[in-house]
PDB file of C-alpha atoms in Angstrom:
ATOM      1  CA  MET A   1     -12.936  -5.104   1.666  1.00 72.00           C
ATOM      2  CA  PRO A   2     -16.445  -3.797   0.621  1.00 78.00           C
ATOM      3  CA  GLU A   3     -16.510  -2.172  -2.682  1.00 82.00           C
ATOM      4  CA  ASP A   4     -17.913   1.121  -1.173  1.00 80.00           C
ATOM      5  CA  TRP A   5     -14.705   1.419   1.012  1.00 76.00           C
ATOM      6  CA  LYS A   6     -12.532   1.259  -2.237  1.00 78.00           C
ATOM      7  CA  LYS A   7     -14.382   3.900  -3.984  1.00 83.00           C
ATOM      8  CA  ALA A   8     -12.877   7.412  -3.865  1.00 84.00           C
ATOM      9  CA  ASN A   9     -14.149  11.002  -4.586  1.00 89.00           C
ATOM     10  CA  VAL A  10     -11.683  12.636  -6.953  1.00 90.00           C
ATOM     11  CA  THR A  11     -11.535  16.366  -6.995  1.00 92.00           C
ATOM     12  CA  LEU A  12      -9.237  18.922  -8.608  1.00 91.00           C
ATOM     13  CA  THR A  13      -7.194  21.333  -6.544  1.00 92.00           C
ATOM     14  CA  LEU A  14      -5.497  24.448  -8.147  1.00 92.00           C
ATOM     15  CA  MET A  15      -1.992  24.715  -7.480  1.00 90.00           C
ATOM     16  CA  LYS A  16       0.028  27.736  -8.300  1.00 86.00           C
ATOM     17  CA  GLY A  17      -0.460  28.768 -11.917  1.00 84.00           C
ATOM     18  CA  ASN A  18      -2.963  29.761 -14.546  1.00 88.00           C
ATOM     19  CA  GLU A  19      -6.495  28.470 -13.922  1.00 87.00           C
ATOM     20  CA  GLU A  20      -7.051  27.756 -17.523  1.00 87.00           C
ATOM     21  CA  ASP A  21      -3.913  25.414 -17.763  1.00 88.00           C
ATOM     22  CA  GLU A  22      -4.719  21.703 -16.847  1.00 86.00           C
ATOM     23  CA  GLU A  23      -1.177  21.194 -15.604  1.00 87.00           C
ATOM     24  CA  SER A  24      -2.037  23.865 -12.755  1.00 89.00           C
ATOM     25  CA  TYR A  25      -4.301  21.327 -11.129  1.00 92.00           C
ATOM     26  CA  ARG A  26      -3.667  18.364  -8.755  1.00 93.00           C
ATOM     27  CA  LEU A  27      -5.880  15.314  -8.438  1.00 92.00           C
ATOM     28  CA  ILE A  28      -6.849  14.490  -4.757  1.00 92.00           C
ATOM     29  CA  ASN A  29      -8.612  11.134  -4.120  1.00 87.00           C
ATOM     30  CA  LEU A  30     -10.911  11.281  -1.114  1.00 88.00           C
ATOM     31  CA  ILE A  31     -11.255   7.750   0.286  1.00 85.00           C
ATOM     32  CA  SER A  32     -13.571   6.671   2.992  1.00 85.00           C
ATOM     33  CA  THR A  33     -12.125   6.451   6.661  1.00 87.00           C
ATOM     34  CA  PRO A  34     -12.890   2.664   7.125  1.00 86.00           C
ATOM     35  CA  GLY A  35     -11.148   2.174   3.661  1.00 84.00           C
ATOM     36  CA  LYS A  36      -8.063   3.906   4.826  1.00 86.00           C
ATOM     37  CA  VAL A  37      -7.885   2.052   8.253  1.00 89.00           C
ATOM     38  CA  MET A  38      -8.414  -1.342   6.428  1.00 87.00           C
ATOM     39  CA  ALA A  39      -5.646  -0.412   3.921  1.00 85.00           C
ATOM     40  CA  LEU A  40      -3.173   0.458   6.650  1.00 86.00           C
ATOM     41  CA  ILE A  41      -3.879  -2.729   8.520  1.00 87.00           C
ATOM     42  CA  LEU A  42      -3.333  -4.838   5.598  1.00 85.00           C
ATOM     43  CA  LEU A  43      -0.162  -3.121   4.558  1.00 85.00           C
ATOM     44  CA  GLU A  44       1.232  -3.283   8.036  1.00 83.00           C
ATOM     45  CA  THR A  45       0.279  -6.904   8.359  1.00 79.00           C
ATOM     46  CA  LYS A  46       1.963  -7.535   4.874  1.00 81.00           C
ATOM     47  CA  TYR A  47       5.086  -5.698   5.890  1.00 77.00           C
ATOM     48  CA  ILE A  48       5.431  -7.491   9.120  1.00 72.00           C
ATOM     49  CA  LYS A  49       5.146 -10.970   7.555  1.00 74.00           C
ATOM     50  CA  ASP A  50       7.339 -10.050   4.507  1.00 79.00           C
ATOM     51  CA  LYS A  51      10.131  -8.441   6.536  1.00 74.00           C
ATOM     52  CA  LYS A  52       9.989 -11.002   9.348  1.00 74.00           C
ATOM     53  CA  VAL A  53       9.768  -8.278  11.870  1.00 69.00           C
ATOM     54  CA  MET A  54       8.671 -10.576  14.788  1.00 68.00           C
ATOM     55  CA  GLY A  55      11.127 -13.216  16.083  1.00 69.00           C
ATOM     56  CA  SER A  56      10.187 -16.894  16.442  1.00 68.00           C
ATOM     57  CA  SER A  57       9.882 -16.306  20.218  1.00 69.00           C
ATOM     58  CA  GLN A  58       6.935 -13.928  19.678  1.00 69.00           C
ATOM     59  CA  HIS A  59       3.758 -15.698  20.550  1.00 68.00           C
ATOM     60  CA  GLY A  60       1.042 -13.094  21.350  1.00 67.00           C
ATOM     61  CA  PHE A  61      -1.064 -12.130  18.361  1.00 64.00           C
ATOM     62  CA  THR A  62       0.686 -14.582  16.136  1.00 68.00           C
ATOM     63  CA  LYS A  63      -0.911 -17.244  13.955  1.00 70.00           C
ATOM     64  CA  GLN A  64      -0.869 -20.670  15.410  1.00 72.00           C
ATOM     65  CA  LYS A  65       0.682 -19.475  18.529  1.00 74.00           C
ATOM     66  CA  SER A  66      -0.892 -18.500  21.915  1.00 75.00           C
ATOM     67  CA  ARG A  67      -0.095 -17.891  25.621  1.00 73.00           C
ATOM     68  CA  LEU A  68      -0.054 -21.734  26.083  1.00 77.00           C
ATOM     69  CA  THR A  69       2.567 -22.209  23.372  1.00 79.00           C
ATOM     70  CA  ASN A  70       4.571 -19.484  25.141  1.00 77.00           C
ATOM     71  CA  LEU A  71       4.322 -21.252  28.465  1.00 80.00           C
ATOM     72  CA  ILE A  72       5.337 -24.503  27.078  1.00 83.00           C
ATOM     73  CA  ALA A  73       8.388 -22.853  25.152  1.00 81.00           C
ATOM     74  CA  SER A  74       9.320 -21.001  28.366  1.00 81.00           C
ATOM     75  CA  TYR A  75       8.995 -24.219  30.469  1.00 83.00           C
ATOM     76  CA  ASN A  76      11.136 -26.232  27.922  1.00 81.00           C
ATOM     77  CA  GLU A  77      13.792 -23.583  27.988  1.00 79.00           C
ATOM     78  CA  LYS A  78      14.050 -23.294  31.856  1.00 78.00           C
ATOM     79  CA  THR A  79      14.045 -27.152  32.301  1.00 79.00           C
ATOM     80  CA  SER A  80      16.838 -27.602  29.702  1.00 74.00           C
ATOM     81  CA  PHE A  81      19.135 -25.781  32.156  1.00 66.00           C
ATOM     82  CA  THR A  82      18.528 -28.173  35.135  1.00 64.00           C
ATOM     83  CA  GLY A  83      21.780 -29.857  34.720  1.00 60.00           C
ATOM     84  CA  SER A  84      23.925 -26.846  34.170  1.00 58.00           C
ATOM     85  CA  GLN A  85      25.421 -24.349  36.660  1.00 55.00           C
ATOM     86  CA  ARG A  86      23.809 -21.121  35.462  1.00 60.00           C
ATOM     87  CA  CYS A  87      20.220 -20.455  34.251  1.00 58.00           C
ATOM     88  CA  PRO A  88      19.471 -17.366  32.061  1.00 61.00           C
ATOM     89  CA  VAL A  89      17.378 -14.759  33.701  1.00 61.00           C
ATOM     90  CA  ARG A  90      14.653 -13.265  31.656  1.00 59.00           C
TER      91      ARG A  90
END
């Protein structure tokens, strides 16, 4: 991520209480919109990878898999049932 996207403008906002008391203020970090979007994408990607949200049969938008690998897997699955009486419907 570019350094400018990581920078934030910090501002103080008065919560309830005395204006002279520093504990009455809350810090708010205002980061850039592209920085927020990139951070969300990275966090979501990390979550999906760490929690193994997608099954092994997921081929679209998956590293080292494509529509072609999906077709090959589907073909192999269907042809493995040629000798049996029932073929699963998907």
